[in-house]
């Protein structure tokens, strides 16, 4: 067996793993990243689109602000439509000047991959059988298979950045972890198409036929989603069927303004809220989607992954550079406190804006009233805007 050694072994080269790896690498803390998928696969995944300012600052600190600032689109507000009405949420006006940036996760990942390559960080792709071991103590290791060869990576800490289906959380003994989960009875069918977005701001549409979202990746590339049944398959949704259904869920003047075209990506994402507690098990830390999942309605998943990385990076700096354990010891508590607030917000936005198949008439009226109240109250809109732009780290 080949033996490698590093200070922090990072499992997963999604945004959490690559970002943590870069921040540590830049201050001279040695890392090895092991990723199950190929580099091509990692670079082709289409996911999140909205970055909070706090997340942008952390990405800048990792040296990848350039393209994000040049190509990202600053959004100072978004619209919520309710059947035929349109209401603008003035994010900047309601939060004392804050905004979000629309810059795709695919681009963030590409920037991080390029920066790691430029700065000589080590990442192994297409790695099989990754498993963390002995993390109850302070000499953990990770075993895996790289190019068919069995490899053992000795390290001081393991960062489990391997997403919801990864190996890190699964390695934790059942008695040491508590999980909380809600699975929603619908999914999001999303498409990418090289057509100009219908509006320069995002539109979250609540409609009796179901939720829809008009988003974008650039001024010439649109990202649209519609709520679909949990069991739907992509094959059942031709482009024509998608565009027709999207338009039906938008107010007529907006529907008419939608430019349609062929989609080049189409996928269905299930919706789930999930939290694992704690986020630290001895020398193993869970980060990002490995520890928590939120439905995409609040645009929080990637942003939470970045705030986890921020807290863990501070903790690891304390440990390696200042011999101070406080921030590392409080990682789980700090990360969970912020994560639960985003879990609450994402659940609230999802519940308020979607149609639930099992909803009775009482719940339906309550949710209509929740939306009517939110759109008519400055206090409620302020709370919505404060959460949407991102709570402080
Ligand atoms: P990722 O991105 O899942 O990366 C985990 C990486 O680990 C690898 N891996 C393993 N590697 C080694 N060994 C194993 N056993 C492994 N198992 C897995 C995987 O291949 C992968 O490379 O988790 P990370 O880094 O924590 O990042 C989280 C974000 O990807 C996620 O939260 C967001 O995409 C969620 N999300 C959104 N977040 C936002 O902040 N704003 C949004 O607008 C937003 N929109 C979305 C979204 C997610 C969506 N989907 C597809 C669920 C829209 C959608 C449709
Ligand atoms: C996206 O552009 O993919 C996107 C935007 C806002 C959301 C979710 C996804 O709430």
Coordinates of C-alpha atoms and ligand atoms in Angstrom, one line a residue:
X1 CA 0.0 0.0 0.0
X2 CA 1.3 3.5 -0.9
X3 CA 1.4 5.9 2.1
X4 CA 0.9 9.6 1.7
X5 CA 0.8 12.2 4.4
X6 CA -0.7 15.7 4.8
X7 CA -2.0 18.0 7.5
X8 CA -5.6 18.1 6.3
X9 CA -7.1 15.4 4.1
X10 CA -10.2 16.8 2.3
X11 CA -12.7 14.4 0.9
X12 CA -14.6 15.9 -2.0
X13 CA -13.7 18.5 -4.6
X14 CA -17.0 20.4 -4.7
X15 CA -17.1 24.0 -3.7
X16 CA -16.6 23.3 0.0
X17 CA -13.6 21.0 -0.5
X18 CA -11.9 23.2 -3.1
X19 CA -12.4 26.4 -1.2
X20 CA -11.2 25.0 2.1
X21 CA -8.2 23.5 0.3
X22 CA -7.3 26.8 -1.3
X23 CA -7.6 28.9 1.9
X24 CA -5.4 26.4 3.8
X25 CA -2.9 26.0 0.9
X26 CA -2.5 29.8 0.6
X27 CA -1.3 30.1 4.2
X28 CA 1.0 27.1 4.0
X29 CA -1.1 24.4 5.6
X30 CA -0.7 21.2 3.5
X31 CA -3.8 19.5 2.0
X32 CA -4.6 16.6 -0.2
X33 CA -8.1 16.5 -1.8
X34 CA -9.6 13.1 -3.0
X35 CA -12.6 13.3 -5.3
X36 CA -14.7 10.4 -6.4
X37 CA -15.8 11.8 -9.8
X38 CA -13.7 12.8 -12.8
X39 CA -12.6 16.4 -13.2
X40 CA -14.9 16.7 -16.3
X41 CA -17.8 15.6 -14.3
X42 CA -17.1 18.0 -11.4
X43 CA -16.9 20.9 -14.0
X44 CA -20.1 20.0 -15.7
X45 CA -22.5 20.0 -12.8
X46 CA -25.1 22.8 -13.0
X47 CA -26.3 23.9 -9.6
X48 CA -26.6 27.1 -7.6
X49 CA -26.6 30.6 -8.9
X50 CA -26.9 33.2 -6.1
X51 CA -24.0 34.3 -3.9
X52 CA -24.4 36.3 -0.7
X53 CA -21.8 39.1 -0.1
X54 CA -20.3 37.1 2.8
X55 CA -19.7 34.2 0.5
X56 CA -18.2 36.5 -2.1
X57 CA -15.7 37.8 0.5
X58 CA -14.6 34.3 1.4
X59 CA -14.2 33.5 -2.3
X60 CA -12.1 36.6 -2.8
X61 CA -10.0 35.6 0.2
X62 CA -9.2 32.4 -1.8
X63 CA -8.0 34.5 -4.7
X64 CA -10.9 33.9 -7.0
X65 CA -12.7 37.2 -7.0
X66 CA -11.6 38.4 -10.5
X67 CA -13.9 36.6 -12.8
X68 CA -16.8 36.6 -10.3
X69 CA -16.6 40.4 -10.1
X70 CA -16.2 40.9 -13.9
X71 CA -18.9 38.5 -15.0
X72 CA -21.2 38.1 -12.0
X73 CA -24.5 40.1 -12.1
X74 CA -25.3 42.3 -9.1
X75 CA -29.0 41.9 -8.0
X76 CA -30.5 44.5 -5.7
X77 CA -33.9 43.0 -5.7
X78 CA -36.1 40.2 -7.0
X79 CA -39.8 39.7 -7.8
X80 CA -42.4 37.5 -6.2
X81 CA -45.5 36.9 -8.4
X82 CA -48.7 35.6 -7.1
X83 CA -51.0 34.4 -9.9
X84 CA -51.2 37.6 -11.9
X85 CA -49.7 40.2 -9.4
X86 CA -46.0 41.2 -9.3
X87 CA -44.3 42.4 -6.1
X88 CA -40.7 43.6 -6.0
X89 CA -38.6 42.8 -3.0
X90 CA -36.1 45.7 -2.8
X91 CA -33.2 43.8 -1.2
X92 CA -30.9 46.9 -1.0
X93 CA -33.6 49.2 0.2
X94 CA -34.7 46.8 2.9
X95 CA -31.2 45.8 4.1
X96 CA -29.3 49.1 4.2
X97 CA -27.7 48.6 0.8
X98 CA -26.9 44.9 0.6
X99 CA -27.2 42.8 -2.6
X100 CA -26.5 39.3 -4.0
X101 CA -24.5 38.3 -7.1
X102 CA -25.7 35.9 -9.7
X103 CA -22.7 33.8 -10.6
X104 CA -23.1 30.1 -11.3
X105 CA -21.6 27.4 -9.0
X106 CA -20.2 25.8 -12.2
X107 CA -18.1 29.0 -12.6
X108 CA -17.1 29.1 -9.0
X109 CA -15.9 25.5 -9.2
X110 CA -14.0 26.2 -12.4
X111 CA -12.3 29.2 -10.8
X112 CA -11.3 27.1 -7.7
X113 CA -10.0 24.2 -9.9
X114 CA -7.9 26.6 -12.0
X115 CA -6.5 28.4 -8.9
X116 CA -5.6 25.1 -7.2
X117 CA -3.8 24.0 -10.3
X118 CA -2.0 27.4 -10.6
X119 CA -0.8 27.3 -7.0
X120 CA 0.3 23.6 -7.0
X121 CA -2.4 22.1 -4.7
X122 CA -2.8 18.4 -4.9
X123 CA -6.2 16.9 -6.0
X124 CA -6.8 13.3 -7.0
X125 CA -9.9 12.8 -9.2
X126 CA -11.7 9.5 -10.0
X127 CA -10.7 8.1 -6.7
X128 CA -12.5 4.9 -5.5
X129 CA -13.4 3.5 -2.1
X130 CA -12.6 6.6 -0.1
X131 CA -13.0 6.0 3.7
X132 CA -12.0 7.9 6.8
X133 CA -10.6 5.9 9.7
X134 CA -9.5 6.4 13.4
X135 CA -11.0 9.9 13.6
X136 CA -11.9 9.5 17.3
X137 CA -8.2 10.2 18.1
X138 CA -5.7 12.7 16.7
X139 CA -4.0 10.4 14.2
X140 CA -6.8 9.7 11.6
X141 CA -6.2 8.4 8.1
X142 CA -8.1 8.0 4.9
X143 CA -7.9 4.9 2.7
X144 CA -8.8 5.0 -1.0
X145 CA -7.8 3.6 -4.4
X146 CA -6.0 5.9 -6.8
X147 CA -5.4 4.6 -10.4
X148 CA -6.0 1.1 -9.1
X149 CA -3.5 1.4 -6.3
X150 CA -4.4 1.1 -2.6
X151 CA -3.4 4.4 -0.9
X152 CA -3.4 5.4 2.8
X153 CA -3.3 9.1 3.6
X154 CA -2.1 9.9 7.1
X155 CA -3.2 13.3 8.4
X156 CA -4.0 15.4 11.5
X157 CA -7.6 16.3 10.4
X158 CA -10.1 15.1 7.9
X159 CA -12.6 17.5 6.3
X160 CA -15.7 15.7 5.0
X161 CA -16.7 17.9 2.1
X162 CA -18.2 15.0 0.1
X163 CA -21.9 16.1 -0.1
X164 CA -25.1 14.5 1.0
X165 CA -24.3 11.0 -0.4
X166 CA -20.6 11.0 0.6
X167 CA -18.6 8.6 2.8
X168 CA -17.7 10.9 5.7
X169 CA -21.1 11.2 7.4
X170 CA -21.7 7.5 6.8
X171 CA -18.5 6.6 8.6
X172 CA -19.7 8.1 11.9
X173 CA -21.2 5.6 14.4
X174 CA -25.0 5.9 14.5
X175 CA -25.0 6.5 18.2
X176 CA -22.8 9.6 17.8
X177 CA -24.9 11.5 15.3
X178 CA -28.5 12.8 15.2
X179 CA -30.2 13.7 12.0
X180 CA -33.2 15.8 11.2
X181 CA -35.0 15.5 7.8
X182 CA -37.9 16.6 5.8
X183 CA -38.5 15.4 2.3
X184 CA -40.8 17.5 0.2
X185 CA -43.4 15.8 -2.0
X186 CA -42.2 17.5 -5.2
X187 CA -39.0 18.3 -7.2
X188 CA -37.6 21.1 -9.3
X189 CA -37.3 20.6 -13.1
X190 CA -34.6 23.0 -14.3
X191 CA -33.3 23.9 -17.7
X192 CA -30.5 26.0 -19.1
X193 CA -31.1 27.7 -22.5
X194 CA -29.1 30.3 -24.4
X195 CA -31.9 32.8 -24.6
X196 CA -31.9 36.2 -22.9
X197 CA -33.6 36.1 -19.4
X198 CA -37.1 37.3 -19.2
X199 CA -36.2 39.9 -16.6
X200 CA -33.0 41.4 -15.3
X201 CA -34.0 40.3 -11.8
X202 CA -35.1 36.8 -10.6
X203 CA -38.8 36.0 -10.5
X204 CA -40.1 33.6 -7.8
X205 CA -43.7 32.7 -9.0
X206 CA -46.4 31.3 -6.8
X207 CA -49.2 29.9 -8.8
X208 CA -52.1 27.4 -8.4
X209 CA -50.4 25.2 -11.0
X210 CA -47.2 25.1 -8.9
X211 CA -44.1 27.2 -8.3
X212 CA -41.7 28.5 -11.0
X213 CA -38.5 30.4 -10.9
X214 CA -36.9 32.6 -13.6
X215 CA -33.2 32.9 -13.1
X216 CA -30.1 33.4 -15.3
X217 CA -26.4 32.7 -15.7
X218 CA -25.7 35.7 -17.9
X219 CA -27.4 38.3 -20.0
X220 CA -27.7 35.7 -22.7
X221 CA -28.2 32.5 -20.7
X222 CA -31.4 31.7 -18.8
X223 CA -32.0 29.2 -16.0
X224 CA -35.6 28.4 -15.4
X225 CA -37.2 26.0 -13.0
X226 CA -40.7 24.6 -12.4
X227 CA -42.1 22.6 -9.5
X228 CA -42.8 19.0 -10.8
X229 CA -44.0 15.8 -9.2
X230 CA -41.5 13.9 -7.1
X231 CA -41.6 10.9 -9.4
X232 CA -41.4 12.8 -12.8
X233 CA -38.7 11.8 -15.3
X234 CA -36.9 14.3 -17.5
X235 CA -37.9 12.3 -20.6
X236 CA -41.5 13.2 -19.9
X237 CA -40.7 16.9 -20.3
X238 CA -40.0 18.0 -23.8
X239 CA -38.8 21.6 -24.2
X240 CA -42.2 22.6 -25.6
X241 CA -44.0 21.1 -22.6
X242 CA -41.6 22.9 -20.2
X243 CA -42.0 26.3 -21.9
X244 CA -45.8 26.0 -22.0
X245 CA -46.0 25.1 -18.3
X246 CA -43.6 27.8 -17.3
X247 CA -45.6 30.5 -19.1
X248 CA -48.8 29.3 -17.5
X249 CA -47.4 29.9 -14.0
X250 CA -46.3 33.5 -14.8
X251 CA -48.4 36.7 -15.0
X252 CA -49.5 37.1 -18.7
X253 CA -47.3 40.0 -19.6
X254 CA -44.2 38.3 -18.2
X255 CA -45.2 35.0 -19.9
X256 CA -45.5 36.7 -23.2
X257 CA -42.0 38.2 -22.8
X258 CA -40.3 34.8 -22.2
X259 CA -37.9 34.0 -25.1
X260 CA -37.9 30.3 -25.7
X261 CA -35.2 28.2 -27.3
X262 CA -33.7 24.7 -27.1
X263 CA -32.5 23.6 -23.7
X264 CA -28.9 22.2 -23.4
X265 CA -29.3 21.0 -19.8
X266 CA -32.4 19.6 -18.2
X267 CA -32.5 17.9 -14.8
X268 CA -34.8 17.2 -11.8
X269 CA -33.7 17.9 -8.3
X270 CA -35.5 16.4 -5.3
X271 CA -36.2 18.9 -2.5
X272 CA -35.1 18.0 1.0
X273 CA -34.2 19.7 4.3
X274 CA -31.6 17.8 6.3
X275 CA -29.3 18.5 9.2
X276 CA -26.7 16.3 11.0
X277 CA -25.6 17.2 14.5
X278 CA -22.9 17.6 15.5
X279 CA -20.6 18.6 12.6
X280 CA -17.4 17.4 14.4
X281 CA -16.4 13.9 15.4
X282 CA -13.0 14.0 16.9
X283 CA -10.6 14.8 14.0
X284 CA -13.4 14.6 11.4
X285 CA -15.4 17.7 10.4
X286 CA -18.4 17.7 8.2
X287 CA -18.7 20.6 5.8
X288 CA -21.4 21.9 3.5
X289 CA -23.9 19.4 2.0
X290 CA -22.3 16.5 3.9
X291 CA -23.8 18.1 7.0
X292 CA -26.9 19.8 5.8
X293 CA -29.2 20.1 2.8
X294 CA -31.7 22.9 2.1
X295 CA -34.3 23.1 -0.7
X296 CA -33.1 25.6 -3.3
X297 CA -35.9 28.1 -2.9
X298 CA -33.9 30.3 -0.5
X299 CA -30.7 30.0 -2.6
X300 CA -28.8 29.0 0.5
X301 CA -27.0 25.7 -0.1
X302 CA -23.8 27.0 -1.6
X303 CA -23.7 30.0 0.7
X304 CA -24.0 27.7 3.7
X305 CA -21.2 25.5 2.4
X306 CA -19.0 28.7 2.2
X307 CA -19.8 29.9 5.7
X308 CA -19.0 26.4 7.1
X309 CA -15.6 26.6 5.3
X310 CA -15.1 30.1 6.8
X311 CA -15.7 28.8 10.3
X312 CA -13.5 25.7 9.8
X313 CA -10.7 27.7 8.2
X314 CA -10.7 30.0 11.2
X315 CA -10.6 27.0 13.6
X316 CA -7.7 25.3 11.6
X317 CA -5.7 28.5 11.5
X318 CA -6.1 28.8 15.3
X319 CA -4.9 25.2 15.7
X320 CA -2.0 25.2 13.3
X321 CA -0.8 28.8 13.6
X322 CA -1.7 30.0 17.1
X323 CA -1.9 26.7 19.0
X324 CA -5.4 27.9 20.1
X325 CA -8.2 25.3 20.2
X326 CA -11.1 27.6 20.9
X327 CA -12.4 28.3 17.4
X328 CA -11.9 24.7 16.3
X329 CA -13.7 23.5 19.3
X330 CA -16.6 25.8 18.6
X331 CA -16.8 24.9 14.8
X332 CA -19.8 22.7 15.1
X333 CA -21.8 25.1 17.3
X334 CA -21.1 28.1 15.1
X335 CA -21.7 26.4 11.9
X336 CA -24.9 24.7 13.1
X337 CA -26.3 28.0 14.5
X338 CA -26.0 29.6 11.1
X339 CA -27.1 26.5 9.2
X340 CA -30.4 26.1 11.2
X341 CA -31.4 29.7 10.4
X342 CA -30.9 29.0 6.7
X343 CA -32.7 25.7 7.0
X344 CA -35.6 27.6 8.6
X345 CA -35.6 30.3 5.9
X346 CA -35.5 27.8 3.1
X347 CA -38.3 25.7 4.6
X348 CA -40.4 28.9 5.0
X349 CA -39.8 30.1 1.4
X350 CA -40.5 26.6 0.1
X351 CA -43.7 26.2 2.1
X352 CA -45.0 29.6 1.2
X353 CA -44.4 29.5 -2.5
X354 CA -45.1 25.8 -3.5
X355 CA -48.3 23.9 -3.8
X356 CA -48.4 20.7 -1.7
X357 CA -50.4 17.8 -3.1
X358 CA -51.7 16.8 0.3
X359 CA -52.7 20.3 1.4
X360 CA -56.1 20.6 3.0
X361 CA -58.3 23.7 2.6
X362 CA -57.2 25.1 6.0
X363 CA -53.5 24.9 5.3
X364 CA -54.0 26.3 1.8
X365 CA -55.7 29.4 3.2
X366 CA -53.0 29.8 5.9
X367 CA -50.3 29.7 3.2
X368 CA -52.1 32.2 0.9
X369 CA -52.4 34.4 4.0
X370 CA -48.7 34.0 4.8
X371 CA -47.8 35.2 1.3
X372 CA -50.4 38.0 1.3
X373 CA -49.0 39.2 4.7
X374 CA -45.4 38.9 3.6
X375 CA -46.0 41.0 0.5
X376 CA -48.0 43.7 2.3
X377 CA -45.9 44.2 5.5
X378 CA -42.6 46.2 5.5
X379 CA -41.5 44.2 8.6
X380 CA -42.1 40.9 6.9
X381 CA -40.4 42.0 3.7
X382 CA -37.5 43.2 5.7
X383 CA -37.1 39.8 7.4
X384 CA -37.3 38.1 4.0
X385 CA -34.7 40.4 2.5
X386 CA -32.4 40.1 5.6
X387 CA -32.3 36.4 5.2
X388 CA -32.1 36.4 1.4
X389 CA -28.9 38.6 1.4
X390 CA -27.4 36.3 4.1
X391 CA -27.2 36.5 7.8
X392 CA -23.8 37.7 9.2
X393 CA -21.1 35.1 9.8
Ligands
LIG1 P1 -21.1 19.1 -3.4 O1 -21.2 20.1 -4.4 O2 -22.2 18.0 -3.4 O3 -19.7 18.4 -3.5 C1 -19.3 17.2 -2.9 C2 -18.2 16.5 -3.7 O4 -17.8 15.3 -3.0 C3 -17.7 14.3 -4.0 N1 -17.9 13.0 -3.3 C4 -16.9 12.2 -3.0 N2 -15.6 12.3 -3.1 C5 -14.8 11.3 -2.6 N3 -15.4 10.2 -2.0 C6 -16.7 10.0 -1.9 N4 -17.2 9.0 -1.3 C7 -17.5 11.1 -2.4 N5 -18.9 11.3 -2.4 C8 -19.1 12.4 -3.0 C9 -18.7 14.6 -5.1 O5 -18.5 14.0 -6.3 C10 -18.6 16.2 -5.1 O6 -17.6 16.6 -6.0 O7 -21.1 19.6 -1.9 P2 -20.5 21.0 -1.3 O8 -19.1 21.2 -1.8 O9 -20.8 21.0 0.1 O10 -21.4 22.2 -2.0 C11 -22.7 22.3 -1.8 C12 -23.5 22.9 -3.0 O11 -23.1 22.1 -4.1 C13 -25.0 22.9 -2.8 O12 -25.3 23.3 -1.5 C14 -25.7 23.9 -3.8 O13 -25.5 23.5 -5.1 C15 -27.2 24.0 -3.4 N6 -27.9 24.8 -4.4 C16 -27.9 26.2 -4.3 N7 -27.2 26.8 -3.3 C17 -27.1 28.2 -3.2 O14 -26.4 28.7 -2.3 N8 -27.8 29.0 -4.1 C18 -28.5 28.5 -5.1 O15 -29.1 29.3 -5.9 C19 -28.7 27.1 -5.2 N9 -29.4 26.5 -6.2 C20 -28.7 24.3 -5.4 C21 -29.4 25.1 -6.3 C22 -28.7 22.9 -5.6 C23 -29.5 22.4 -6.6 N10 -29.5 20.9 -6.8 C24 -29.0 20.3 -8.0 C25 -29.6 20.1 -5.6 C26 -30.2 24.6 -7.3 C27 -30.2 23.2 -7.5 C28 -31.1 22.7 -8.6
LIG2 C1 -30.3 29.4 -9.9 O1 -30.1 30.3 -10.6 O2 -29.9 28.2 -10.1 C2 -31.1 29.6 -8.6 C3 -31.4 30.9 -8.2 C4 -32.2 31.1 -7.1 C5 -32.6 30.0 -6.4 C6 -32.3 28.7 -6.7 C7 -31.5 28.5 -7.9 O3 -33.4 30.3 -5.2

